[in-house]
CSV table of C-alpha atoms and ligand atoms in Angstrom, one decimal:
chain,number,residue,atom,x,y,z
A,1,MET,CA,-52.7,89.1,126.9
A,2,LEU,CA,-55.0,91.1,129.2
A,3,ASN,CA,-54.3,94.8,129.7
A,4,ILE,CA,-54.4,96.1,133.2
A,5,LEU,CA,-56.5,99.2,133.5
A,6,THR,CA,-55.1,102.3,135.2
A,7,TYR,CA,-56.6,105.0,137.4
A,8,GLY,CA,-59.3,106.9,135.6
A,9,GLU,CA,-61.2,103.9,134.2
A,10,SER,CA,-64.7,103.9,135.8
A,11,ILE,CA,-64.8,100.2,136.4
A,12,LEU,CA,-62.1,100.6,139.0
A,13,THR,CA,-64.4,102.5,141.2
A,14,GLU,CA,-67.5,100.3,140.8
A,15,LYS,CA,-68.7,97.4,142.9
A,16,ALA,CA,-68.1,94.1,141.2
A,17,ASN,CA,-70.7,91.3,140.7
A,18,GLU,CA,-70.9,87.9,142.4
A,19,ILE,CA,-69.7,85.0,140.3
A,20,THR,CA,-72.3,82.3,139.6
A,21,GLU,CA,-70.8,80.3,136.8
A,22,PHE,CA,-67.8,78.1,137.5
A,23,ASP,CA,-66.9,77.2,134.0
A,24,GLN,CA,-64.1,77.1,131.4
A,25,SER,CA,-64.3,80.8,130.8
A,26,LEU,CA,-63.7,81.5,134.5
A,27,GLN,CA,-60.7,79.2,134.4
A,28,ARG,CA,-59.4,81.0,131.4
A,29,LEU,CA,-59.9,84.4,133.0
A,30,ILE,CA,-57.9,83.3,136.0
A,31,GLU,CA,-55.1,82.0,133.8
A,32,GLU,CA,-55.0,85.2,131.9
A,33,MET,CA,-55.0,87.3,135.0
A,34,HIS,CA,-52.1,85.2,136.4
A,35,GLU,CA,-50.1,85.9,133.2
A,36,ALA,CA,-50.9,89.6,133.3
A,37,MET,CA,-49.9,89.8,137.0
A,38,GLN,CA,-46.6,88.1,136.4
A,39,ARG,CA,-45.9,90.2,133.3
A,40,ASP,CA,-46.3,93.4,135.4
A,41,HIS,CA,-44.5,91.9,138.5
A,42,GLY,CA,-47.5,92.2,140.7
A,43,ILE,CA,-48.3,90.0,143.8
A,44,GLY,CA,-52.1,90.5,143.5
A,45,LEU,CA,-54.7,91.3,140.9
A,46,ALA,CA,-58.5,91.8,141.0
A,47,ALA,CA,-60.8,91.1,138.1
A,48,PRO,CA,-62.1,94.7,137.8
A,49,GLN,CA,-58.4,95.7,137.0
A,50,VAL,CA,-58.7,93.8,133.8
A,51,GLY,CA,-62.1,95.2,132.9
A,52,THR,CA,-64.2,92.4,134.3
A,53,SER,CA,-66.8,93.3,136.9
A,54,LYS,CA,-66.5,90.0,138.9
A,55,ARG,CA,-65.8,89.3,142.6
A,56,LEU,CA,-62.5,87.5,142.0
A,57,PHE,CA,-58.9,88.2,142.9
A,58,ILE,CA,-55.7,86.3,142.8
A,59,VAL,CA,-52.6,86.5,145.0
A,60,GLY,CA,-49.2,85.2,144.1
A,61,ILE,CA,-46.4,86.0,146.6
A,62,ASP,CA,-42.9,85.0,145.6
A,63,ASP,CA,-42.8,81.3,144.6
A,64,GLU,CA,-46.0,80.3,146.6
A,65,PRO,CA,-48.7,78.6,144.6
A,66,LEU,CA,-51.3,81.0,143.2
A,67,ARG,CA,-54.2,81.7,145.5
A,68,VAL,CA,-57.7,82.3,144.0
A,69,PHE,CA,-60.4,84.1,145.9
A,70,ILE,CA,-64.0,84.1,144.5
A,71,ASN,CA,-67.0,85.9,146.1
A,72,PRO,CA,-64.8,86.5,149.2
A,73,HIS,CA,-65.9,88.0,152.5
A,74,ILE,CA,-63.5,89.3,155.2
A,75,VAL,CA,-65.2,87.9,158.2
A,76,ALA,CA,-62.8,89.1,160.9
A,77,SER,CA,-60.1,91.8,161.2
A,78,SER,CA,-57.5,92.2,164.0
A,79,GLN,CA,-57.7,95.3,166.2
A,80,GLU,CA,-54.0,95.6,165.8
A,81,THR,CA,-53.0,97.6,162.7
A,82,THR,CA,-49.8,98.0,160.8
A,83,GLU,CA,-48.3,100.5,158.3
A,84,LEU,CA,-46.9,99.1,155.1
A,85,GLU,CA,-45.9,100.6,151.8
A,86,GLU,CA,-48.3,99.6,149.0
A,87,GLY,CA,-48.3,99.8,145.2
A,88,CYS,CA,-51.1,98.9,142.8
A,89,LEU,CA,-50.8,97.7,139.2
A,90,SER,CA,-53.5,100.3,138.3
A,91,PHE,CA,-51.2,103.1,139.6
A,92,PRO,CA,-47.9,102.2,138.0
A,93,GLY,CA,-45.0,103.9,139.9
A,94,LEU,CA,-47.1,105.1,142.8
A,95,TYR,CA,-46.3,103.8,146.3
A,96,PHE,CA,-47.3,105.0,149.7
A,97,THR,CA,-47.8,103.9,153.2
A,98,VAL,CA,-51.2,102.6,154.1
A,99,VAL,CA,-52.5,101.6,157.6
A,100,ARG,CA,-54.6,98.4,157.7
A,101,PRO,CA,-55.4,95.6,160.2
A,102,LEU,CA,-52.5,93.3,160.7
A,103,ALA,CA,-54.5,90.1,160.3
A,104,VAL,CA,-57.8,89.0,158.7
A,105,ASP,CA,-59.9,85.9,158.3
A,106,ILE,CA,-61.4,85.5,154.9
A,107,GLU,CA,-64.0,83.1,153.5
A,108,ALA,CA,-64.3,82.5,149.7
A,109,VAL,CA,-64.8,79.8,147.1
A,110,ASP,CA,-62.2,78.4,144.8
A,111,MET,CA,-62.3,78.2,141.0
A,112,HIS,CA,-64.5,75.0,141.3
A,113,GLY,CA,-66.9,76.7,143.7
A,114,LYS,CA,-65.6,74.9,146.8
A,115,PRO,CA,-65.7,77.1,150.0
A,116,PHE,CA,-62.6,77.7,152.1
A,117,ARG,CA,-61.6,79.9,154.9
A,118,ILE,CA,-58.1,81.1,155.8
A,119,SER,CA,-56.5,83.2,158.5
A,120,ALA,CA,-53.8,85.5,157.1
A,121,ASP,CA,-51.3,87.9,158.6
A,122,GLY,CA,-48.3,89.8,157.3
A,123,LEU,CA,-47.9,90.4,153.6
A,124,LEU,CA,-50.6,87.9,152.7
A,125,ALA,CA,-53.2,89.7,154.9
A,126,ARG,CA,-52.1,93.0,153.3
A,127,VAL,CA,-52.5,91.8,149.7
A,128,ILE,CA,-55.9,90.2,150.5
A,129,GLN,CA,-57.2,93.5,152.0
A,130,HIS,CA,-55.9,95.5,149.0
A,131,GLU,CA,-57.4,93.2,146.4
A,132,TYR,CA,-60.7,92.7,148.4
A,133,ASP,CA,-61.1,96.5,148.3
A,134,HIS,CA,-60.9,96.5,144.5
A,135,LEU,CA,-64.1,94.4,144.4
A,136,ASP,CA,-65.9,97.2,146.1
A,137,GLY,CA,-64.4,99.9,143.9
A,138,ILE,CA,-62.1,101.1,146.7
A,139,LEU,CA,-58.6,102.0,145.7
A,140,PHE,CA,-55.6,102.2,148.0
A,141,VAL,CA,-55.6,106.0,147.6
A,142,ASP,CA,-59.0,105.9,149.3
A,143,ARG,CA,-57.3,104.5,152.4
A,144,VAL,CA,-55.1,107.5,153.3
A,145,SER,CA,-55.9,110.9,154.6
A,146,PRO,CA,-57.6,113.3,152.1
A,147,SER,CA,-54.5,115.6,152.0
A,148,LYS,CA,-52.2,112.7,151.4
A,149,ARG,CA,-54.6,111.3,148.7
A,150,LYS,CA,-54.7,114.7,147.0
A,151,ARG,CA,-50.9,115.0,147.0
A,152,ALA,CA,-50.5,111.4,145.7
A,153,LEU,CA,-53.0,111.9,142.9
A,154,THR,CA,-51.5,115.2,141.9
A,155,HIS,CA,-48.1,113.6,141.8
A,156,TYR,CA,-49.6,110.7,139.8
A,157,GLY,CA,-51.2,113.1,137.3
A,158,ARG,CA,-47.9,114.8,136.8
A,159,MET,CA,-46.1,111.5,136.3
A,160,LEU,CA,-48.6,110.4,133.6
A,161,LYS,CA,-47.9,113.5,131.6
A,162,MET,CA,-44.1,112.8,131.5
B,201,NI,NI1,-54.4,97.3,143.4
C-alpha cells in the first residue's frame, strides 16, 4: 500500500514530469493511488503525494467513477470565484477556506494516452484545481494570504508535535 507523503517532503514542492509511457506500471500506479486515496478518505490525489514526480492526478467524488487526469492543462478559468473549505491528504487535520475560480475547462489524456477535455464547476472544479496545483509543487497553503498561511502552518506544526 502506498504511503501518502505529508508536508515537509521536498517532492511536494517540486514541479512534476510529463508522462510519456502508458504502460502496465502506470496502470498499477493509478490503482495503488486509488487504494491509498480511499483508505485515507480523500476525494483527490496527485502522484507527487505518493512520491512519484509525474503529471498525474485522480479524482473520486462520492460514488462517481474514478477520474484520471494525465499531463493536464487548465485551459480556461471562470472570472467568477468562490470560497470553499479545503483539506489535503498531505496535511492531515488541516482545513481552511480557499478562494478559487468557480469553473474550469481542463484538457488531459487518460490512462491509455487518449486526449479528452471537460468543463467542470462546483466541487469537481475545486478538486481539479487543488490537484493540478500539486503537479506544479503548489500547495493549498500557498493559495491563502501570507498571514493566514503562517497561522495555518504554525498550527499544523503544533498539531504534529501532539
Ligand atoms: Ni492536496
